[in-house]
Amino acid sequence: MWLQLALIALAVATIPLCIILFSADSDKHRKLLAVTLALTFELIMFGAFTRLTDSGLGCPDWPGCYGESNPFQAHSDIKAAEAVMPHGPVTVAKAWIEMIHRYMAMSVGLLCIAQVVMAWRARRRGYPLSLAIACLLMVCVQGAFGAWTVTLKLQPVIVTIHLLLGMGLLALLAASLEQYQCFASSRISAQPQLQPRSLPWLAGAALLFVFFQIALGGWVSTNYAAMACQDYPLCHGELIPEMDFQHGFSLWRQLGQTVGGDYITYQALVAIHWVHRNFALLVVLVVGWAAWRAMQLEAYRQLGKAILFAVLAQVVLGISTVLLSWPLLLAVLHNGMAAALVLLLTMLNYRILHARRAAVN
């Protein structure tokens, strides 16, 4: 099974590798970073689709499916499970969704190994290895949490950490691409003396706030609390509805249960949803402020506009998801826009850091 999985991962990775090798871009290192970043973004989107379609246990073991490398070989076991529970966690469609997600993740891992090789070859020219190694280590840790997601039966805290690690990998890859482009061109993103003193800490705070909001969003999704409040801006017609914070934010518990093993209360789900939607207001304020300050400088103007557009689009998607009763497409796009914010804010932070380092040197 392991050999077959490795061959499947290599076959899936062949597509992006061919894009890199046969690209008109002569800089294959830069192309590798860009393609890996794009594939990781797609993996996050597909991971959201996997979670939102309840396909996380489509194959209830790991790394294969009923001990096989693909659902074709495990078809009889999958059909047997589906016959017992036609609308349960194991169906043919859900098994394929889960395994495709795993194949994509393995191919990202192979591309991260290729990045380390490329970085190692470029080290003689002074190229740093740290980010390439960090990406590879992050993929390994992410894979471990992917396994625990299945073996621990979608325990909310594990699934949420799995989501955060995926966003962290995206941020590392975005920083790697920015690092390489700065290394290759030796350009300074902006004149350091023109940067407002507040911009570095404001950009950093915006990225941290977005990550915290993603954690809250992951907690909403993994606890199936997306429709705990079905109106907006009120919740059940109240500004502050009845809520159970103690059980809602107890981390180490099984899905749908309290720490004591009882069924989780509806008020706990309301608390989870309410905190996520209200913290979003603070995130919009901080990210919007950072975007506005970035737009004051020519070097960061386009990036600032993109960040402002992304955060406004995220608000619209979030509200629409509630008012339209959580359509799958909108929910996946909501996750994708969160990833876009991580990507853009990481780029902004790296460019600011690069300009500050250039000023010191």
Short mmCIF file of C-alpha atoms in Angstrom, two decimals:
data_model
loop_
_atom_site.label_atom_id
_atom_site.label_comp_id
_atom_site.label_asym_id
_atom_site.label_seq_id
_atom_site.Cartn_x
_atom_site.Cartn_y
_atom_site.Cartn_z
CA MET A 1 0.00 0.00 0.00
CA TRP A 2 2.75 2.46 0.93
CA LEU A 3 4.55 1.92 -2.36
CA GLN A 4 1.32 2.39 -4.31
CA LEU A 5 0.54 5.58 -2.38
CA ALA A 6 4.02 6.91 -3.13
CA LEU A 7 3.57 6.19 -6.84
CA ILE A 8 0.14 7.88 -6.86
CA ALA A 9 1.60 10.94 -5.10
CA LEU A 10 4.42 11.05 -7.63
CA ALA A 11 1.91 10.80 -10.49
CA VAL A 12 -0.16 13.66 -9.06
CA ALA A 13 3.00 15.73 -8.51
CA THR A 14 4.01 15.10 -12.13
CA ILE A 15 1.44 17.65 -13.32
CA PRO A 16 2.89 20.64 -11.42
CA LEU A 17 6.43 19.40 -12.08
CA CYS A 18 5.72 19.37 -15.83
CA ILE A 19 4.35 22.90 -15.56
CA ILE A 20 7.65 23.90 -13.96
CA LEU A 21 9.96 22.03 -16.32
CA PHE A 22 8.24 23.04 -19.56
CA SER A 23 7.44 26.60 -18.53
CA ALA A 24 8.83 29.45 -20.60
CA ASP A 25 10.08 30.92 -17.31
CA SER A 26 13.82 30.22 -17.23
CA ASP A 27 13.95 30.63 -13.43
CA LYS A 28 12.81 27.15 -12.36
CA HIS A 29 13.37 27.84 -8.66
CA ARG A 30 10.96 30.76 -8.69
CA LYS A 31 8.49 28.75 -10.75
CA LEU A 32 8.67 25.86 -8.28
CA LEU A 33 7.88 28.18 -5.38
CA ALA A 34 4.97 29.77 -7.25
CA VAL A 35 3.47 26.44 -8.32
CA THR A 36 3.82 24.96 -4.81
CA LEU A 37 2.13 28.03 -3.37
CA ALA A 38 -0.73 27.75 -5.87
CA LEU A 39 -1.18 24.02 -5.24
CA THR A 40 -1.20 24.58 -1.47
CA PHE A 41 -3.89 27.24 -1.88
CA GLU A 42 -5.95 24.76 -3.91
CA LEU A 43 -5.32 22.08 -1.27
CA ILE A 44 -6.72 24.38 1.44
CA MET A 45 -9.80 25.00 -0.69
CA PHE A 46 -10.24 21.28 -1.33
CA GLY A 47 -9.66 20.58 2.35
CA ALA A 48 -12.54 22.93 3.14
CA PHE A 49 -14.68 21.08 0.58
CA THR A 50 -13.71 17.78 2.24
CA ARG A 51 -14.68 19.05 5.67
CA LEU A 52 -17.89 20.74 4.57
CA THR A 53 -19.13 17.67 2.71
CA ASP A 54 -18.50 15.52 5.81
CA SER A 55 -15.93 13.50 3.89
CA GLY A 56 -13.21 13.58 6.55
CA LEU A 57 -13.98 9.98 7.51
CA GLY A 58 -14.77 8.85 3.97
CA CYS A 59 -11.88 6.46 4.50
CA PRO A 60 -11.87 5.64 8.23
CA ASP A 61 -8.21 4.59 8.36
CA TRP A 62 -4.94 6.31 7.37
CA PRO A 63 -3.01 6.73 5.10
CA GLY A 64 -4.94 4.36 2.83
CA CYS A 65 -8.57 3.39 2.52
CA TYR A 66 -9.45 0.13 4.27
CA GLY A 67 -5.81 -0.83 3.96
CA GLU A 68 -5.71 -0.09 0.23
CA SER A 69 -4.12 2.76 -1.68
CA ASN A 70 -7.29 3.86 -3.46
CA PRO A 71 -11.10 3.50 -3.26
CA PHE A 72 -11.15 1.23 -6.34
CA GLN A 73 -9.40 -1.52 -4.43
CA ALA A 74 -11.45 -0.84 -1.27
CA HIS A 75 -14.76 -0.67 -3.15
CA SER A 76 -16.36 -3.71 -1.50
CA ASP A 77 -15.58 -2.47 2.02
CA ILE A 78 -16.86 1.00 1.22
CA LYS A 79 -20.10 -0.33 -0.27
CA ALA A 80 -20.61 -2.58 2.77
CA ALA A 81 -20.26 0.42 5.11
CA GLU A 82 -22.52 2.50 2.88
CA ALA A 83 -25.19 -0.24 2.90
CA VAL A 84 -25.32 -0.13 6.70
CA MET A 85 -25.42 3.70 6.84
CA PRO A 86 -26.43 5.15 3.41
CA HIS A 87 -26.01 8.72 4.68
CA GLY A 88 -23.15 7.97 7.04
CA PRO A 89 -19.53 9.12 6.96
CA VAL A 90 -18.42 6.38 4.54
CA THR A 91 -19.70 6.43 0.96
CA VAL A 92 -18.01 5.94 -2.38
CA ALA A 93 -18.14 9.67 -3.18
CA LYS A 94 -16.83 10.69 0.25
CA ALA A 95 -14.04 8.12 0.06
CA TRP A 96 -12.85 9.57 -3.24
CA ILE A 97 -13.03 13.14 -1.89
CA GLU A 98 -10.95 12.18 1.15
CA MET A 99 -8.36 10.25 -0.85
CA ILE A 100 -7.97 12.97 -3.49
CA HIS A 101 -7.32 15.38 -0.62
CA ARG A 102 -4.60 13.05 0.68
CA TYR A 103 -3.06 12.60 -2.78
CA MET A 104 -2.85 16.38 -3.21
CA ALA A 105 -1.27 16.74 0.24
CA MET A 106 1.37 14.12 -0.57
CA SER A 107 2.19 15.88 -3.83
CA VAL A 108 2.68 19.16 -1.94
CA GLY A 109 5.08 17.29 0.30
CA LEU A 110 7.08 16.12 -2.72
CA LEU A 111 7.24 19.68 -4.06
CA CYS A 112 8.49 20.90 -0.67
CA ILE A 113 11.27 18.30 -0.84
CA ALA A 114 12.14 19.66 -4.30
CA GLN A 115 12.27 23.16 -2.78
CA VAL A 116 14.84 22.04 -0.23
CA VAL A 117 16.94 20.55 -3.04
CA MET A 118 16.71 23.79 -5.03
CA ALA A 119 17.58 25.88 -1.97
CA TRP A 120 20.54 23.61 -1.19
CA ARG A 121 21.87 24.10 -4.71
CA ALA A 122 21.50 27.88 -4.38
CA ARG A 123 23.16 28.10 -0.97
CA ARG A 124 26.58 28.79 -2.53
CA ARG A 125 25.17 32.02 -3.90
CA GLY A 126 24.11 32.99 -0.40
CA TYR A 127 20.51 31.79 -0.56
CA PRO A 128 19.19 30.91 2.93
CA LEU A 129 17.83 27.42 3.60
CA SER A 130 15.71 28.24 6.65
CA LEU A 131 12.33 28.83 5.01
CA ALA A 132 12.64 25.83 2.67
CA ILE A 133 13.40 23.56 5.63
CA ALA A 134 10.59 25.15 7.66
CA CYS A 135 8.13 24.39 4.84
CA LEU A 136 9.19 20.75 4.73
CA LEU A 137 8.91 20.39 8.50
CA MET A 138 5.50 22.05 8.43
CA VAL A 139 4.30 19.56 5.81
CA CYS A 140 5.44 16.69 8.03
CA VAL A 141 3.64 18.07 11.09
CA GLN A 142 0.57 18.78 8.96
CA GLY A 143 0.59 15.18 7.76
CA ALA A 144 0.66 13.95 11.36
CA PHE A 145 -2.35 16.07 12.23
CA GLY A 146 -4.07 14.83 9.08
CA ALA A 147 -3.63 11.29 10.37
CA TRP A 148 -4.90 12.22 13.85
CA THR A 149 -7.91 13.93 12.26
CA VAL A 150 -8.98 10.51 11.01
CA THR A 151 -7.82 8.28 13.86
CA LEU A 152 -9.33 10.58 16.53
CA LYS A 153 -12.64 10.73 14.62
CA LEU A 154 -12.69 14.44 13.72
CA GLN A 155 -11.94 15.69 17.22
CA PRO A 156 -12.63 19.44 16.86
CA VAL A 157 -9.35 20.72 18.33
CA ILE A 158 -7.30 18.42 16.07
CA VAL A 159 -9.22 19.43 12.93
CA THR A 160 -8.89 23.11 13.83
CA ILE A 161 -5.13 22.78 14.36
CA HIS A 162 -4.94 20.92 11.03
CA LEU A 163 -6.58 23.93 9.38
CA LEU A 164 -4.24 26.39 11.10
CA LEU A 165 -1.18 24.40 10.08
CA GLY A 166 -2.38 24.47 6.46
CA MET A 167 -2.66 28.25 6.67
CA GLY A 168 0.76 28.36 8.31
CA LEU A 169 2.26 26.38 5.44
CA LEU A 170 0.65 28.80 2.98
CA ALA A 171 2.21 31.72 4.86
CA LEU A 172 5.65 30.08 4.84
CA LEU A 173 5.41 29.42 1.11
CA ALA A 174 4.34 33.01 0.45
CA ALA A 175 7.31 34.23 2.50
CA SER A 176 9.59 31.83 0.59
CA LEU A 177 8.47 33.23 -2.75
CA GLU A 178 8.93 36.81 -1.54
CA GLN A 179 12.35 35.88 -0.15
CA TYR A 180 13.48 34.39 -3.43
CA GLN A 181 12.23 37.32 -5.50
CA CYS A 182 14.06 39.76 -3.23
CA PHE A 183 17.18 37.56 -3.37
CA ALA A 184 17.03 37.27 -7.17
CA SER A 185 16.44 40.94 -7.87
CA SER A 186 18.12 42.51 -4.81
CA ARG A 187 15.47 45.20 -4.91
CA ILE A 188 14.09 47.17 -1.98
CA SER A 189 10.28 47.17 -1.78
CA ALA A 190 9.97 50.71 -0.46
CA GLN A 191 12.09 53.53 0.89
CA PRO A 192 12.32 52.72 4.61
CA GLN A 193 12.35 56.31 5.73
CA LEU A 194 8.93 56.84 4.15
CA GLN A 195 7.26 54.04 6.13
CA PRO A 196 4.98 55.14 8.97
CA ARG A 197 6.19 53.81 12.29
CA SER A 198 2.83 52.15 12.84
CA LEU A 199 2.86 50.12 9.62
CA PRO A 200 5.15 47.20 10.68
CA TRP A 201 3.32 46.43 13.92
CA LEU A 202 -0.06 47.10 12.32
CA ALA A 203 0.63 44.65 9.47
CA GLY A 204 1.87 42.06 11.96
CA ALA A 205 -1.19 42.54 14.16
CA ALA A 206 -3.49 42.17 11.14
CA LEU A 207 -1.92 38.81 10.26
CA LEU A 208 -2.21 37.57 13.86
CA PHE A 209 -5.85 38.68 14.06
CA VAL A 210 -6.64 36.86 10.82
CA PHE A 211 -5.04 33.66 12.13
CA PHE A 212 -7.04 33.90 15.35
CA GLN A 213 -10.23 34.46 13.37
CA ILE A 214 -9.40 31.44 11.21
CA ALA A 215 -9.06 29.41 14.42
CA LEU A 216 -12.49 30.60 15.51
CA GLY A 217 -13.89 29.84 12.05
CA GLY A 218 -12.37 26.38 12.14
CA TRP A 219 -13.94 25.86 15.57
CA VAL A 220 -17.31 26.85 14.12
CA SER A 221 -16.94 24.47 11.20
CA THR A 222 -15.59 21.49 13.14
CA ASN A 223 -18.37 21.78 15.72
CA TYR A 224 -21.03 22.17 13.00
CA ALA A 225 -22.09 25.51 14.46
CA ALA A 226 -22.32 27.44 11.18
CA MET A 227 -26.11 27.69 11.38
CA ALA A 228 -26.41 28.09 15.16
CA CYS A 229 -27.47 31.68 14.41
CA GLN A 230 -29.60 31.95 11.28
CA ASP A 231 -30.15 35.71 11.27
CA TYR A 232 -27.78 38.67 11.05
CA PRO A 233 -26.70 40.97 12.69
CA LEU A 234 -28.85 39.61 15.55
CA CYS A 235 -28.80 36.00 16.70
CA HIS A 236 -32.25 34.51 17.29
CA GLY A 237 -33.54 38.05 17.31
CA GLU A 238 -31.24 39.09 20.17
CA LEU A 239 -28.04 41.04 20.35
CA ILE A 240 -26.72 38.74 23.09
CA PRO A 241 -28.57 35.41 22.98
CA GLU A 242 -28.43 32.67 25.60
CA MET A 243 -25.00 31.04 25.34
CA ASP A 244 -22.94 28.28 26.98
CA PHE A 245 -19.28 29.35 26.77
CA GLN A 246 -17.99 26.70 29.16
CA HIS A 247 -18.97 23.74 26.98
CA GLY A 248 -18.60 25.61 23.69
CA PHE A 249 -14.94 26.42 24.25
CA SER A 250 -13.81 23.29 26.07
CA LEU A 251 -11.05 22.17 23.73
CA TRP A 252 -10.24 18.56 24.60
CA ARG A 253 -13.49 16.75 23.89
CA GLN A 254 -15.03 14.53 21.25
CA LEU A 255 -17.14 15.85 18.38
CA GLY A 256 -20.66 16.67 19.50
CA GLN A 257 -19.90 15.98 23.17
CA THR A 258 -18.98 17.85 26.32
CA VAL A 259 -15.87 17.01 28.32
CA GLY A 260 -18.05 14.76 30.49
CA GLY A 261 -19.33 12.81 27.48
CA ASP A 262 -22.82 14.30 27.35
CA TYR A 263 -24.31 15.74 24.16
CA ILE A 264 -23.16 19.32 23.65
CA THR A 265 -25.85 21.92 24.23
CA TYR A 266 -27.31 24.06 21.48
CA GLN A 267 -26.41 27.13 23.54
CA ALA A 268 -22.76 26.04 23.31
CA LEU A 269 -22.99 26.03 19.51
CA VAL A 270 -24.58 29.49 19.64
CA ALA A 271 -21.64 30.72 21.74
CA ILE A 272 -19.13 29.36 19.22
CA HIS A 273 -20.91 31.01 16.29
CA TRP A 274 -21.53 34.30 18.13
CA VAL A 275 -17.88 34.76 19.13
CA HIS A 276 -16.69 34.10 15.55
CA ARG A 277 -19.05 36.60 13.94
CA ASN A 278 -18.40 39.33 16.50
CA PHE A 279 -14.63 38.97 16.57
CA ALA A 280 -14.85 39.41 12.79
CA LEU A 281 -15.78 43.05 13.38
CA LEU A 282 -12.47 43.64 15.16
CA VAL A 283 -10.58 41.78 12.43
CA VAL A 284 -12.15 43.96 9.74
CA LEU A 285 -11.16 47.08 11.67
CA VAL A 286 -7.52 46.04 12.16
CA VAL A 287 -7.01 44.58 8.66
CA GLY A 288 -8.79 47.50 7.04
CA TRP A 289 -6.61 49.95 8.95
CA ALA A 290 -3.45 48.09 7.92
CA ALA A 291 -4.61 48.05 4.29
CA TRP A 292 -5.36 51.76 4.36
CA ARG A 293 -1.94 52.61 5.80
CA ALA A 294 -0.25 50.40 3.20
CA MET A 295 -2.14 52.17 0.43
CA GLN A 296 -0.50 55.45 1.46
CA LEU A 297 2.82 54.19 0.11
CA GLU A 298 3.40 53.61 -3.60
CA ALA A 299 5.37 50.40 -3.03
CA TYR A 300 2.50 48.78 -1.13
CA ARG A 301 -0.51 50.46 -2.76
CA GLN A 302 -1.67 47.58 -4.95
CA LEU A 303 -1.13 45.08 -2.16
CA GLY A 304 -3.10 47.27 0.23
CA LYS A 305 -5.98 47.50 -2.24
CA ALA A 306 -5.99 43.72 -2.66
CA ILE A 307 -6.10 43.22 1.13
CA LEU A 308 -8.95 45.70 1.49
CA PHE A 309 -10.92 43.98 -1.28
CA ALA A 310 -10.29 40.55 0.27
CA VAL A 311 -11.46 41.52 3.75
CA LEU A 312 -14.61 43.18 2.40
CA ALA A 313 -15.35 40.17 0.20
CA GLN A 314 -14.85 37.92 3.23
CA VAL A 315 -17.45 39.89 5.19
CA VAL A 316 -19.96 39.56 2.34
CA LEU A 317 -19.29 35.81 2.05
CA GLY A 318 -19.62 35.29 5.78
CA ILE A 319 -22.95 37.11 6.04
CA SER A 320 -24.26 35.45 2.86
CA THR A 321 -23.37 32.02 4.23
CA VAL A 322 -25.69 32.65 7.20
CA LEU A 323 -28.54 34.39 5.38
CA LEU A 324 -28.58 31.84 2.53
CA SER A 325 -28.42 28.88 4.95
CA TRP A 326 -24.80 27.91 4.32
CA PRO A 327 -24.55 27.00 0.60
CA LEU A 328 -21.53 24.77 0.02
CA LEU A 329 -19.96 27.01 -2.63
CA LEU A 330 -20.11 30.11 -0.42
CA ALA A 331 -18.69 28.20 2.54
CA VAL A 332 -15.74 26.95 0.47
CA LEU A 333 -15.14 30.44 -0.92
CA HIS A 334 -15.25 31.79 2.65
CA ASN A 335 -12.36 29.46 3.52
CA GLY A 336 -10.55 30.40 0.33
CA MET A 337 -10.83 34.12 1.03
CA ALA A 338 -9.37 33.55 4.50
CA ALA A 339 -6.42 31.84 2.81
CA ALA A 340 -6.12 34.79 0.42
CA LEU A 341 -5.91 37.17 3.38
CA VAL A 342 -3.14 35.07 4.93
CA LEU A 343 -1.28 35.10 1.62
CA LEU A 344 -1.59 38.85 1.04
CA LEU A 345 -0.80 39.86 4.62
CA THR A 346 2.25 37.59 4.66
CA MET A 347 3.48 39.28 1.49
CA LEU A 348 2.95 42.70 3.04
CA ASN A 349 4.77 41.75 6.24
CA TYR A 350 7.71 40.26 4.38
CA ARG A 351 8.12 43.29 2.13
CA ILE A 352 8.05 45.61 5.12
CA LEU A 353 10.61 43.43 6.92
CA HIS A 354 12.84 43.32 3.83
CA ALA A 355 12.75 47.11 3.51
CA ARG A 356 13.62 47.57 7.20
CA ARG A 357 16.54 45.14 6.91
CA ALA A 358 17.77 46.93 3.82
CA ALA A 359 17.72 50.21 5.73
CA VAL A 360 19.87 48.73 8.50
CA ASN A 361 22.35 47.32 6.03
#
